[in-house]
CSV table of C-alpha atoms and ligand atoms in Angstrom, one decimal:
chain,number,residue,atom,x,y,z
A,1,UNK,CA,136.4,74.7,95.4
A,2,UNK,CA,137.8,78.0,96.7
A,3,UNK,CA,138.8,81.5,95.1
A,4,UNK,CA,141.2,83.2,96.4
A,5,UNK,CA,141.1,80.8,99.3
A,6,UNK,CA,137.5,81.9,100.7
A,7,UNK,CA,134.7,78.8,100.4
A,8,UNK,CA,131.4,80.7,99.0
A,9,UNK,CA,128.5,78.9,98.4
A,10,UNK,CA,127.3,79.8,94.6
A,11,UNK,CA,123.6,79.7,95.8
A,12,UNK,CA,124.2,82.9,97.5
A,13,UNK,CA,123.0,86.0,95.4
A,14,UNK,CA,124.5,89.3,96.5
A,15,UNK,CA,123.0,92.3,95.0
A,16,UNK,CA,119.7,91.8,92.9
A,17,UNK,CA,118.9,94.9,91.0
A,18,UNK,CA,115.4,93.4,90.2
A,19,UNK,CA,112.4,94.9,91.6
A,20,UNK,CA,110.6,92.3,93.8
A,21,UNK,CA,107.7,91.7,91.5
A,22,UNK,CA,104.9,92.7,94.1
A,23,UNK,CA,106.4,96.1,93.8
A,24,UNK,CA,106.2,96.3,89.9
A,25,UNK,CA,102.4,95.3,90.4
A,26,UNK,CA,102.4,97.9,93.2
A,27,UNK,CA,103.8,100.7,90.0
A,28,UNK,CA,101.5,99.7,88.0
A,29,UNK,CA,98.4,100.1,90.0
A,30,UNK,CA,99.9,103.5,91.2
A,31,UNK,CA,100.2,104.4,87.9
A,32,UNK,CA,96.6,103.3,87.0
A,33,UNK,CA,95.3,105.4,90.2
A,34,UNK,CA,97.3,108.6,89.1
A,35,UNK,CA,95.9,108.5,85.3
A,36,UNK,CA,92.4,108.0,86.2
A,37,UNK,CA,92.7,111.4,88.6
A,38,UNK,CA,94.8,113.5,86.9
A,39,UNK,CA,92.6,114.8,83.9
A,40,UNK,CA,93.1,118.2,85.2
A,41,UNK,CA,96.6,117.8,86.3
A,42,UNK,CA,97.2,121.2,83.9
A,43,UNK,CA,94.6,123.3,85.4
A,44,UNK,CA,96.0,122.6,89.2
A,45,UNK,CA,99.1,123.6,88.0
A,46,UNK,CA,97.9,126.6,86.4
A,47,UNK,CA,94.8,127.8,88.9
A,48,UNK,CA,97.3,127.2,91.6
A,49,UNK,CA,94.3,124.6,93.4
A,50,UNK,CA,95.8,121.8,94.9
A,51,UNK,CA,93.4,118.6,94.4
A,52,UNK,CA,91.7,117.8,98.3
A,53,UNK,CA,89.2,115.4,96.4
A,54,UNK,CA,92.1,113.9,94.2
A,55,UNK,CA,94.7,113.5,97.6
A,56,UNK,CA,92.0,112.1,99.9
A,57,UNK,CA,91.2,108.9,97.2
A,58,UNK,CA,95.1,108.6,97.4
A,59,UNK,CA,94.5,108.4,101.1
A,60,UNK,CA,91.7,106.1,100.9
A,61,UNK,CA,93.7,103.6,98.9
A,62,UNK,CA,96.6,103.9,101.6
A,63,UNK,CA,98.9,105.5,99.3
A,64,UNK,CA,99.5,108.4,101.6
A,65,UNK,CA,100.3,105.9,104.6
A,66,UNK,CA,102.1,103.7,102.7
A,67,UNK,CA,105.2,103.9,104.9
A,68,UNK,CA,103.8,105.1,108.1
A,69,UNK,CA,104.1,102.4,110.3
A,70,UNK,CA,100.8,100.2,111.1
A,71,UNK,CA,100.7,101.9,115.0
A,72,UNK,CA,100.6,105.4,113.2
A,73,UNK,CA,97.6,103.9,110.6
A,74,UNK,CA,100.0,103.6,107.7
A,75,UNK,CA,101.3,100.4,105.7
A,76,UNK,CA,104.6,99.8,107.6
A,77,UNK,CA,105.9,99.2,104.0
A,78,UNK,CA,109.9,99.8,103.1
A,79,UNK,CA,111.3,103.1,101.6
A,80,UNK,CA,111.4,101.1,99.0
A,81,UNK,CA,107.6,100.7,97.8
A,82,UNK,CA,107.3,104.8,98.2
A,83,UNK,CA,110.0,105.5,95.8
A,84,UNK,CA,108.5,103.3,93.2
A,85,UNK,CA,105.2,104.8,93.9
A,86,UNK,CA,106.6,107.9,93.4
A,87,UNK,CA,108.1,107.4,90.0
A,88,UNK,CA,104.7,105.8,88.8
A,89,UNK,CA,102.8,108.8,90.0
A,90,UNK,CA,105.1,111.3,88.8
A,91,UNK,CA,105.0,110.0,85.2
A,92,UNK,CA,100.8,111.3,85.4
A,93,UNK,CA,100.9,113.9,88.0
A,94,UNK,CA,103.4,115.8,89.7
A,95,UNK,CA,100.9,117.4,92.3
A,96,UNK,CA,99.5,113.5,93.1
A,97,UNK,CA,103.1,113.0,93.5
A,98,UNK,CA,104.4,115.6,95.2
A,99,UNK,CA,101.1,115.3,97.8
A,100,UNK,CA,102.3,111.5,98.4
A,101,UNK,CA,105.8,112.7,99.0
A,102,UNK,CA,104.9,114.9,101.3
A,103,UNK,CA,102.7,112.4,103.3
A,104,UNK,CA,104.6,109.9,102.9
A,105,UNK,CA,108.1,110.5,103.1
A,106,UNK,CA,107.9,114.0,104.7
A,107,UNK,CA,107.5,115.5,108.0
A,108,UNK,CA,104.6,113.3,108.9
A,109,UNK,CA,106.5,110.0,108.5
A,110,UNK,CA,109.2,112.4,111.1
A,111,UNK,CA,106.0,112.0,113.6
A,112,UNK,CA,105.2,108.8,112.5
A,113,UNK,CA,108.4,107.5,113.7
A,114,UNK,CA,110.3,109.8,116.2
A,115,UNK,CA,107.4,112.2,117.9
A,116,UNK,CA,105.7,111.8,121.1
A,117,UNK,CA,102.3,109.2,120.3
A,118,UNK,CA,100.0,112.3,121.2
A,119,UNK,CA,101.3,114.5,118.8
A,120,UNK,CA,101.5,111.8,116.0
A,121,UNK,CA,97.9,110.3,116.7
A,122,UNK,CA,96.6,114.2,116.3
A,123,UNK,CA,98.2,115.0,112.7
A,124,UNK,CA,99.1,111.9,111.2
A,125,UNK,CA,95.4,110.6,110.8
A,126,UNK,CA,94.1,113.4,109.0
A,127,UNK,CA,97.5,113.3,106.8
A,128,UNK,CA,96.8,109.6,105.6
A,129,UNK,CA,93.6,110.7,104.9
A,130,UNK,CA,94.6,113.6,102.7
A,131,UNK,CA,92.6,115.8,104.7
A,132,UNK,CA,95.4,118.2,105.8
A,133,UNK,CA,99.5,118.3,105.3
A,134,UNK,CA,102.5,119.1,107.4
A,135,UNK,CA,105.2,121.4,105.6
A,136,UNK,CA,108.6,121.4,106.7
A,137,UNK,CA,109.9,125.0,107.5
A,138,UNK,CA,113.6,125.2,106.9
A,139,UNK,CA,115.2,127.8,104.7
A,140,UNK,CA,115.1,131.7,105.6
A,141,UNK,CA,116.2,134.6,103.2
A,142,UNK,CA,119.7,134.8,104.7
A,143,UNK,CA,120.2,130.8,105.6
A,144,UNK,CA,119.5,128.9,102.4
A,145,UNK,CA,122.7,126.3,101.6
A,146,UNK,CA,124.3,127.2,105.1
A,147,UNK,CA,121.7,125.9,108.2
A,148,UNK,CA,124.3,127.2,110.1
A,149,UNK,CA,123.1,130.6,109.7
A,150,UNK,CA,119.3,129.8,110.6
A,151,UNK,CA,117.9,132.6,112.9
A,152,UNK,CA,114.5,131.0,114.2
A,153,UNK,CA,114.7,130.7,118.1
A,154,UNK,CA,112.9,128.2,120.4
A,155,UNK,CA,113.4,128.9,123.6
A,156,UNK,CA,111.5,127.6,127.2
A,157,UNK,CA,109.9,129.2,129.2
A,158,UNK,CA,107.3,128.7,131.9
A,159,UNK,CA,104.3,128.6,130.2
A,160,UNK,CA,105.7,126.5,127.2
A,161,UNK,CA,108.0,127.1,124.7
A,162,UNK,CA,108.2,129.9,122.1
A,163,UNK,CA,108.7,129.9,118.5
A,164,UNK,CA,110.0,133.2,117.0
A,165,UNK,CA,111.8,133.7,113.2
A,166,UNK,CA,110.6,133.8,109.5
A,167,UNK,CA,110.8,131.0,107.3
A,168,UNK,CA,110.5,131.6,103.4
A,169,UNK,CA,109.9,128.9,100.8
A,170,UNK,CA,108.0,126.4,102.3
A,171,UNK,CA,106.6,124.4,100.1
A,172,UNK,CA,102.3,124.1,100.9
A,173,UNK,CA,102.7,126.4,103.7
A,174,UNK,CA,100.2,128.1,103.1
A,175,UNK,CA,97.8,125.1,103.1
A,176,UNK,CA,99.8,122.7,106.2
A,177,UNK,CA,97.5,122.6,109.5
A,178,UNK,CA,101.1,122.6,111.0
A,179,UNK,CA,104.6,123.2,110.4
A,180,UNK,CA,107.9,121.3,111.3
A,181,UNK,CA,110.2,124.1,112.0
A,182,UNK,CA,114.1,123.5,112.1
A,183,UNK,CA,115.2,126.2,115.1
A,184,UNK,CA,117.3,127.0,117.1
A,185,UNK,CA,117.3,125.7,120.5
A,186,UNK,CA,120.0,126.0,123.8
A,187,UNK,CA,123.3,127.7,123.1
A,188,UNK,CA,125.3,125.3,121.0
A,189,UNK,CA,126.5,127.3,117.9
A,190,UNK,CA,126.0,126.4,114.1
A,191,UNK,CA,123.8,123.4,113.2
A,192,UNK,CA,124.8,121.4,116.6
A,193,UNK,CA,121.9,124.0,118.2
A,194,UNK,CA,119.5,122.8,116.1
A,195,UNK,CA,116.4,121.3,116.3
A,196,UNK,CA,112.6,120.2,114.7
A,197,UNK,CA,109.8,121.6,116.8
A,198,UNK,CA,106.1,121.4,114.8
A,199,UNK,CA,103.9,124.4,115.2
A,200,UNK,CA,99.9,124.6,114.4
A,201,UNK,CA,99.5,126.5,111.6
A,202,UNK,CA,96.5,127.8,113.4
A,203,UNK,CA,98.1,129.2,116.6
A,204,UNK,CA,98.1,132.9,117.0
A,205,UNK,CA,101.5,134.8,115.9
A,206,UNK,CA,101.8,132.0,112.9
A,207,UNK,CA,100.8,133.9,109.8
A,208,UNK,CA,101.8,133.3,106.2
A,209,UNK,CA,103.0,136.7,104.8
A,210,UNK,CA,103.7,135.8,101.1
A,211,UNK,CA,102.7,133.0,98.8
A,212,UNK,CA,104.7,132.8,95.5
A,213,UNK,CA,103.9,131.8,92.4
A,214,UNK,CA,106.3,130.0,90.2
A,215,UNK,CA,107.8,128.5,87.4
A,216,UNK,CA,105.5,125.3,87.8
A,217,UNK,CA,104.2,122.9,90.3
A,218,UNK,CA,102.0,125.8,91.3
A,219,UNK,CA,99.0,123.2,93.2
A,220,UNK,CA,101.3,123.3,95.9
A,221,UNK,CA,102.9,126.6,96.0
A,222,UNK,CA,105.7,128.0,98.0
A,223,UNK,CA,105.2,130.4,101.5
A,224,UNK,CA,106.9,133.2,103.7
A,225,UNK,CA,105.5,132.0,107.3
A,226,UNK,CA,106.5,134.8,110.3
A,227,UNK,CA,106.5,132.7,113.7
A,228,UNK,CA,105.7,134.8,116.9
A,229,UNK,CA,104.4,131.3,118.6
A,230,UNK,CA,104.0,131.4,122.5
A,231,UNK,CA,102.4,128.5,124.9
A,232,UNK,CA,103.6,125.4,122.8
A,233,UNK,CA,103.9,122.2,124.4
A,234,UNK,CA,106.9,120.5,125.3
A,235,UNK,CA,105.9,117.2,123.2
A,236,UNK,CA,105.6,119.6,120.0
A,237,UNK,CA,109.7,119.4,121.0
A,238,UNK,CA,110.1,116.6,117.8
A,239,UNK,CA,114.2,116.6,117.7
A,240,UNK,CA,115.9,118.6,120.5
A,241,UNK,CA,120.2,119.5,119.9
A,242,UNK,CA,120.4,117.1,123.0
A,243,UNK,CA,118.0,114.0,121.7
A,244,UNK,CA,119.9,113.5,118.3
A,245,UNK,CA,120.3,116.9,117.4
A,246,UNK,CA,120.9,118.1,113.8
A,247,UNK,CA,122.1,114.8,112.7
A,248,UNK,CA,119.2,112.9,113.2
A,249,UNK,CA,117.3,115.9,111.2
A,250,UNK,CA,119.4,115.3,108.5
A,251,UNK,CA,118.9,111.5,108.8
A,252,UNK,CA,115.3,111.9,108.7
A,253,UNK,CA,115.5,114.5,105.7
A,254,UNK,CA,116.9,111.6,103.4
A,255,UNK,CA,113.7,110.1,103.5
A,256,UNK,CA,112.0,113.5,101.3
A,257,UNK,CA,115.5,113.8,99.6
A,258,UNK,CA,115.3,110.0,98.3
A,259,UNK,CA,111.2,110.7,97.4
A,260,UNK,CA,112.5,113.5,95.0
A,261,UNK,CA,115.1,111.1,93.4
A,262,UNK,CA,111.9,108.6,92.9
A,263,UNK,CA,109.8,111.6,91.6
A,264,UNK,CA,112.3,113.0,89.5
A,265,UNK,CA,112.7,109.4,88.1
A,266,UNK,CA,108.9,109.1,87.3
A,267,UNK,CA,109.1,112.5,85.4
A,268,UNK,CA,112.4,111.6,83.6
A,269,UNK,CA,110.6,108.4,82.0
A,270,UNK,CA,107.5,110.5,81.3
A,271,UNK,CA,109.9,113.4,79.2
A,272,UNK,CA,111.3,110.2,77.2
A,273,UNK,CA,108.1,108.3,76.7
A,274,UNK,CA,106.6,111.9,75.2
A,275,UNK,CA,110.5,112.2,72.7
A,276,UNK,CA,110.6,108.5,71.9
A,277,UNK,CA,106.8,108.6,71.0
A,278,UNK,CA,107.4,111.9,68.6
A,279,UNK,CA,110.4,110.5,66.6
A,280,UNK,CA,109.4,107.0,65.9
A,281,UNK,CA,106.5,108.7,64.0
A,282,UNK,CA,107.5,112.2,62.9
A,283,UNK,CA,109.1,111.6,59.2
A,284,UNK,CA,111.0,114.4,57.8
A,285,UNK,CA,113.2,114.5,54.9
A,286,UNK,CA,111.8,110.9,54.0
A,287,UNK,CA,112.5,109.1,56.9
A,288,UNK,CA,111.4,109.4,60.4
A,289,UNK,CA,113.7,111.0,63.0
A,290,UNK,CA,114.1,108.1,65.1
A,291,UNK,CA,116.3,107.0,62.1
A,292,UNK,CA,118.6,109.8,62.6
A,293,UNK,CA,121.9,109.1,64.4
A,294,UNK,CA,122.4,112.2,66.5
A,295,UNK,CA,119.3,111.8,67.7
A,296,UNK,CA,119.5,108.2,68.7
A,297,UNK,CA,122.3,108.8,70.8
A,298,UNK,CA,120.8,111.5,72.6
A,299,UNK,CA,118.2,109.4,73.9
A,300,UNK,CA,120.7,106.8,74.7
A,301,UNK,CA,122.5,109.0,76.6
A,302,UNK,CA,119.2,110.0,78.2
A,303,UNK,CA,118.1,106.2,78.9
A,304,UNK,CA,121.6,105.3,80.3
A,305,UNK,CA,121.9,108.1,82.9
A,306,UNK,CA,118.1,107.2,84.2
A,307,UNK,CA,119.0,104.0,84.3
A,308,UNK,CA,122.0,104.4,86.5
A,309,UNK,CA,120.0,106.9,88.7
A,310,UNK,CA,117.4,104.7,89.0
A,311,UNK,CA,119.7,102.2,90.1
A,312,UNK,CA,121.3,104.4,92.6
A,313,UNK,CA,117.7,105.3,93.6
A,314,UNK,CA,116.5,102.0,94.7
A,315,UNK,CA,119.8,101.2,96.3
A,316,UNK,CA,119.9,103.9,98.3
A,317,UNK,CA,116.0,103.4,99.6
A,318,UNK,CA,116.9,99.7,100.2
A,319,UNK,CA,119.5,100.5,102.8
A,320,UNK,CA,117.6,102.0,105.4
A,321,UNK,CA,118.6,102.9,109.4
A,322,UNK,CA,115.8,101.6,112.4
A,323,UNK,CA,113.9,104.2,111.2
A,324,UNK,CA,113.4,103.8,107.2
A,325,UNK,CA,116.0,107.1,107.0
A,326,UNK,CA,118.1,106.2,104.1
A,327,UNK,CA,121.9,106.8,103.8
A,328,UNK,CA,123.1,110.4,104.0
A,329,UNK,CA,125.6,109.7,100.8
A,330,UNK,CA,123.7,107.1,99.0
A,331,UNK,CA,120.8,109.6,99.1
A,332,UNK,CA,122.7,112.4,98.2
A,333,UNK,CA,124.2,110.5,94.6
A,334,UNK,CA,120.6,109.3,93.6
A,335,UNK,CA,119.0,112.8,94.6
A,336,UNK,CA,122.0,114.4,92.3
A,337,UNK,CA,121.8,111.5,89.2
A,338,UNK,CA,117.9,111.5,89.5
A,339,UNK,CA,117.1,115.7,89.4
A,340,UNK,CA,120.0,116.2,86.6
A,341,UNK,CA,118.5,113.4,84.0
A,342,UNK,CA,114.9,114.6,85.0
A,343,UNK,CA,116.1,118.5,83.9
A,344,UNK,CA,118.1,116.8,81.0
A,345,UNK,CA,115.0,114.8,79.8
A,346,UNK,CA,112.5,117.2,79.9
A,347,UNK,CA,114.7,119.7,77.8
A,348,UNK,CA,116.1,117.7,75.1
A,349,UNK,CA,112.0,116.3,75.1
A,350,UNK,CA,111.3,119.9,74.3
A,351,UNK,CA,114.2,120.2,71.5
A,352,UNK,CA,112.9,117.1,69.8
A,353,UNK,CA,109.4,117.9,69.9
A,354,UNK,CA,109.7,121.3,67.5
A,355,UNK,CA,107.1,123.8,68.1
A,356,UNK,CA,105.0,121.1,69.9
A,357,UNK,CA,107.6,121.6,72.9
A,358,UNK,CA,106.8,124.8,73.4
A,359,UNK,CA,103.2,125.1,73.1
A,360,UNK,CA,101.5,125.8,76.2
A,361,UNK,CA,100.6,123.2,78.3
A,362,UNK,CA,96.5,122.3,77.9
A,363,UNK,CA,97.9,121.7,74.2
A,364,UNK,CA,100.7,119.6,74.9
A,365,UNK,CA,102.7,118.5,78.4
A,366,UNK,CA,105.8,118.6,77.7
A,367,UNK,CA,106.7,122.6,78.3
A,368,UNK,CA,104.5,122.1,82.1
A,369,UNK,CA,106.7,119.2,82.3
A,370,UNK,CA,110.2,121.0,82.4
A,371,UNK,CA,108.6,123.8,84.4
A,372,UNK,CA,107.3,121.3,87.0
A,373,UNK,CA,111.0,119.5,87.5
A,374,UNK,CA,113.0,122.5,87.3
A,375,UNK,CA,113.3,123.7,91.3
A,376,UNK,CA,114.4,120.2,92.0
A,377,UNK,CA,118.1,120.7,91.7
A,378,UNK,CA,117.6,123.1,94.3
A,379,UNK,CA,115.0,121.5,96.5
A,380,UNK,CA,115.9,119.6,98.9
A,381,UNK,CA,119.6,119.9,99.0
A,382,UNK,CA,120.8,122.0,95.9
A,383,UNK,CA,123.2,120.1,93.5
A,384,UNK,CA,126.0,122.1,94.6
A,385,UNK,CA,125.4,121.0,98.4
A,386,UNK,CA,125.3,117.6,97.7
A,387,UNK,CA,128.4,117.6,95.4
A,388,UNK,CA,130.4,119.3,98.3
A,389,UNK,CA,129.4,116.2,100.5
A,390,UNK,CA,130.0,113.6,97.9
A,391,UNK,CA,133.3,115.4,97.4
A,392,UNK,CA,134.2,116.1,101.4
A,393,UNK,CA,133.2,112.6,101.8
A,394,UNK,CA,135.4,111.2,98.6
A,395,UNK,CA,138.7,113.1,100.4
A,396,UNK,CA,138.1,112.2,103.7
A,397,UNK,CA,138.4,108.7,102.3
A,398,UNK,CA,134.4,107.6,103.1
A,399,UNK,CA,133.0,108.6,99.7
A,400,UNK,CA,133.9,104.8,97.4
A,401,UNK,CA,129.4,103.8,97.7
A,402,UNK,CA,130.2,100.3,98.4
B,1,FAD,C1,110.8,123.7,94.4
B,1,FAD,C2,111.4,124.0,95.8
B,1,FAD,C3,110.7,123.6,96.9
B,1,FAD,C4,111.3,124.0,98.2
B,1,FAD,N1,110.6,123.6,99.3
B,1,FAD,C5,111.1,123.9,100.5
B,1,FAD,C6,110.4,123.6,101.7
B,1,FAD,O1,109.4,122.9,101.7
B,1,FAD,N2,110.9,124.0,102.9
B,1,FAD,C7,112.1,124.7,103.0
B,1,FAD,O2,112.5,125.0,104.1
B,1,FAD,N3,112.8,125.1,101.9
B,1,FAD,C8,112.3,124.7,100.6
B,1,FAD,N4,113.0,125.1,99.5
B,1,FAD,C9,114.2,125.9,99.6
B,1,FAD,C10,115.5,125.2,99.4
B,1,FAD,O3,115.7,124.3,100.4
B,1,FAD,C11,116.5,126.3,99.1
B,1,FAD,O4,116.2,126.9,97.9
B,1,FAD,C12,117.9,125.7,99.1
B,1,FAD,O5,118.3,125.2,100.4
B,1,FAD,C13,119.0,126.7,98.6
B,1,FAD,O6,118.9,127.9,99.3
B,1,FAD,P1,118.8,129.2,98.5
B,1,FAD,O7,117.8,129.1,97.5
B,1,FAD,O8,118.7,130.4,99.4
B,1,FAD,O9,120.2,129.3,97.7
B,1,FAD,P2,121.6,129.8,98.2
B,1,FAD,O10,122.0,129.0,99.4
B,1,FAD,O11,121.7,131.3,98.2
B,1,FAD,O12,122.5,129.3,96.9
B,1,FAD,C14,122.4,129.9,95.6
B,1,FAD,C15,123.3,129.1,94.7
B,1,FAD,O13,124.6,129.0,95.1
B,1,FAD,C16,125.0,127.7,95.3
B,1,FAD,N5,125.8,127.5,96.6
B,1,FAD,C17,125.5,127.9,97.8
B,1,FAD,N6,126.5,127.6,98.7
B,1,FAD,C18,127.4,127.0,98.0
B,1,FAD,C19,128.7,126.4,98.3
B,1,FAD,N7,129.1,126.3,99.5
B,1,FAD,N8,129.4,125.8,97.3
B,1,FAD,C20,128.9,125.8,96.0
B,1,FAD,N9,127.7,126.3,95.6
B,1,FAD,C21,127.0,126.9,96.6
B,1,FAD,C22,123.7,126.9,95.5
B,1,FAD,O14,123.9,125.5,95.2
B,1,FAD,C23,122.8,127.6,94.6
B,1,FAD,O15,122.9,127.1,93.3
B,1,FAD,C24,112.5,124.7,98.2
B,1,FAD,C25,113.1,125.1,97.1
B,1,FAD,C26,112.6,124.8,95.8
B,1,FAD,C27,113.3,125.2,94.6
């Protein structure tokens, strides 16, 4: 029998939104891991400590390595398996979260995949471990949205190359034992000069200037770094303008972007777990509020939009390039579904919580909870920036998602 005069075999299955069920087992253990470490999630937050002990037993289960590939002492597991990690982690612990994304999907898995072997067998090690971190080093006071604007020189020289710029907002930068900086590099103009070159935290003429302190999230706080770097080696040289050049930067950067989407999932599910809990058994005016009608279809509005970015979210870490670098525009319509229901969730969680919402957070989560997820329409590609590429991409003809 044909349709529409093609033969296909009805065995074949095309798209399967199920998770494979290895992976939900994988969630749930994650999950287990991340409750039975995070009984003071609420102090890291608020003492600004970021958890070494807690991170290195995430190493020691291979959490951290989960995607690294086995050469680089990691799992070799797909995108995939990290995003769903990271959603069951986040719904415990942003900081045990946020640690893995950085490890995992961050710039380690950049030398994990596209550095020279000497410089990934020095840092990535101690990184699966959870002894130490890499931050990446993008933004600068007067190039936030616009890369094209980035200042930060590398240039060559005869006793090594030279890093020299300031870089603001990195996130742990001022606990990383190295840095992957996005410079400048030759003469091309705008972000075709650009260019990933990792520099030791350690070397002399790499000083943090500035840590901030912020709205949440603050176990892993934010830096100002000033580079004045000399003598670095040619093999620190991670993405040069002429060996893939900004595009494969941005490439590899879907890897974090998709992590947040899967983090921001995680913490979506955790707002709605703490409102769905409260009115099933809050009664006022006789009956409880999960009877009441506007407030049912808020949370089905709620439920519906994480669904649909979870979907988007395990679609786009599914299609992957030789690398494990997800889709530019996939990533960019999970990153932007996931982050908005995340804010969403953890607002109207507050709203429907009463006073309880609001009190601070060793009392009850859910106010730490909005605080933590805030910055992430702005991290790692602002909302804005990725609706300009959705929309470019929609008018250029490329933007349909099939
Ligand atoms: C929690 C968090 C963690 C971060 N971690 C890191 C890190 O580890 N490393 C790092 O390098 N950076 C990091 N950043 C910085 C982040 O990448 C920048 O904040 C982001 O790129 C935006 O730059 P900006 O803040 O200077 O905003 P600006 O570029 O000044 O933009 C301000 C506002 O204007 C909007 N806007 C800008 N241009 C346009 C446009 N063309 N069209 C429409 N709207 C526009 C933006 O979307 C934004 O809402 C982090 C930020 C946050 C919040």
């Amino acid at each position: 029998m044909t349709v529409l005069d093609l033969q296909i075999d009805p065995t074949v299955r095309g798209w399967s939104p199920e998770l494979p069920t290895v992976y939900q087992e994988l969630a749930d253990r994650a999950g287990q891991l991340a409750a039975s470490l995070a009984g003071e999630d609420h102090l890291w937050d608020a003492e600004g400590r970021f958890p070494w002990p807690e991170v290195a037993v995430l190493g020691s289960h291979g959490v951290l390595g989960l995607t690294h590939p086995e050469e680089a002492g990691g799992a070799g597991l797909p995108r995939l398996a990290a995003v769903v990690v990271l959603e069951a982690l986040a719904q415990h612990s942003f900081t045990l979260a946020e640690a893995t994304q950085i490890a995992a999907n961050g710039p380690a898995y950049v030398l994990s995949t596209i550095a020279a072997p000497r410089l990934r067998d020095r840092w990535v090690p101690r990184v699966l471990a959870g002894e130490t971190l890499i931050s990446i080093a993008i933004t600068e006071v007067d190039a936030g949205s616009s890369l094209a604007e980035i200042a930060t020189n590398a240039t060559s020289d005869p006793v090594g190359w030279s890093v020299s710029g300031t870089k603001c907002f990195v996130t742990g930068g001022s606990l990383a034992g190295a840095h992957l900086v996005m410079a400048r590099m030759g003469e091309s103009p705008g972000v075709r000069g650009l260019g990933y070159v990792l520099v030791d935290a350690g070397a002399p003429g790499c000083d943090v200037r500035q840590v901030h302190r912020k709205i949440g999230g603050n176990a892993t706080p934010e830096a100002v770094i000033d580079f004045a770097v000399a003598g670095i080696d040619d093999e620190a040289i991670v993405i040069h303008p002429d060996s893939g050049g900004f595009a494969l930067a941005m490439q590899s950067y879907n890897a974090m972007r998709i992590g947040i989407a899967g983090m921001c999932c995680g913490v979506a599910r955790r707002a709605l777990d703490l409102a769905e809990a409260h009115l099933a058994q809050r009664v006022q005016g006789g009956r409880p509020l999960a009877r009441r009608q506007g407030l049912q279809w808020r949370i089905a509005e709620l439920e519906l939009e994480l669904e649909s970015a979870r979907l988007l979210t395990y679609r786009a870490a599914s299609r992957v390039d030789e690398h494990g670098f997800p889709d530019g525009l996939d990533t960019a319509r999970a990153k932007l579904a996931a982050s908005r229901v995340a804010v969403a969730a953890a607002d109207a969680a507050i709203q429907m919580l009463g006073w309880r919402g609001i009190v601070s957070a060793e009392d009850h989560p859910a106010e730490r909870i909005l605080r933590e997820v805030r910055g992430w329409t702005i991290a790692g590609g602002t909302s804005e920036s990725l609706l300009n590429m959705l929309g470019r991409a929609a008018l250029s003809g490329h933007g349909s998602g099939r």
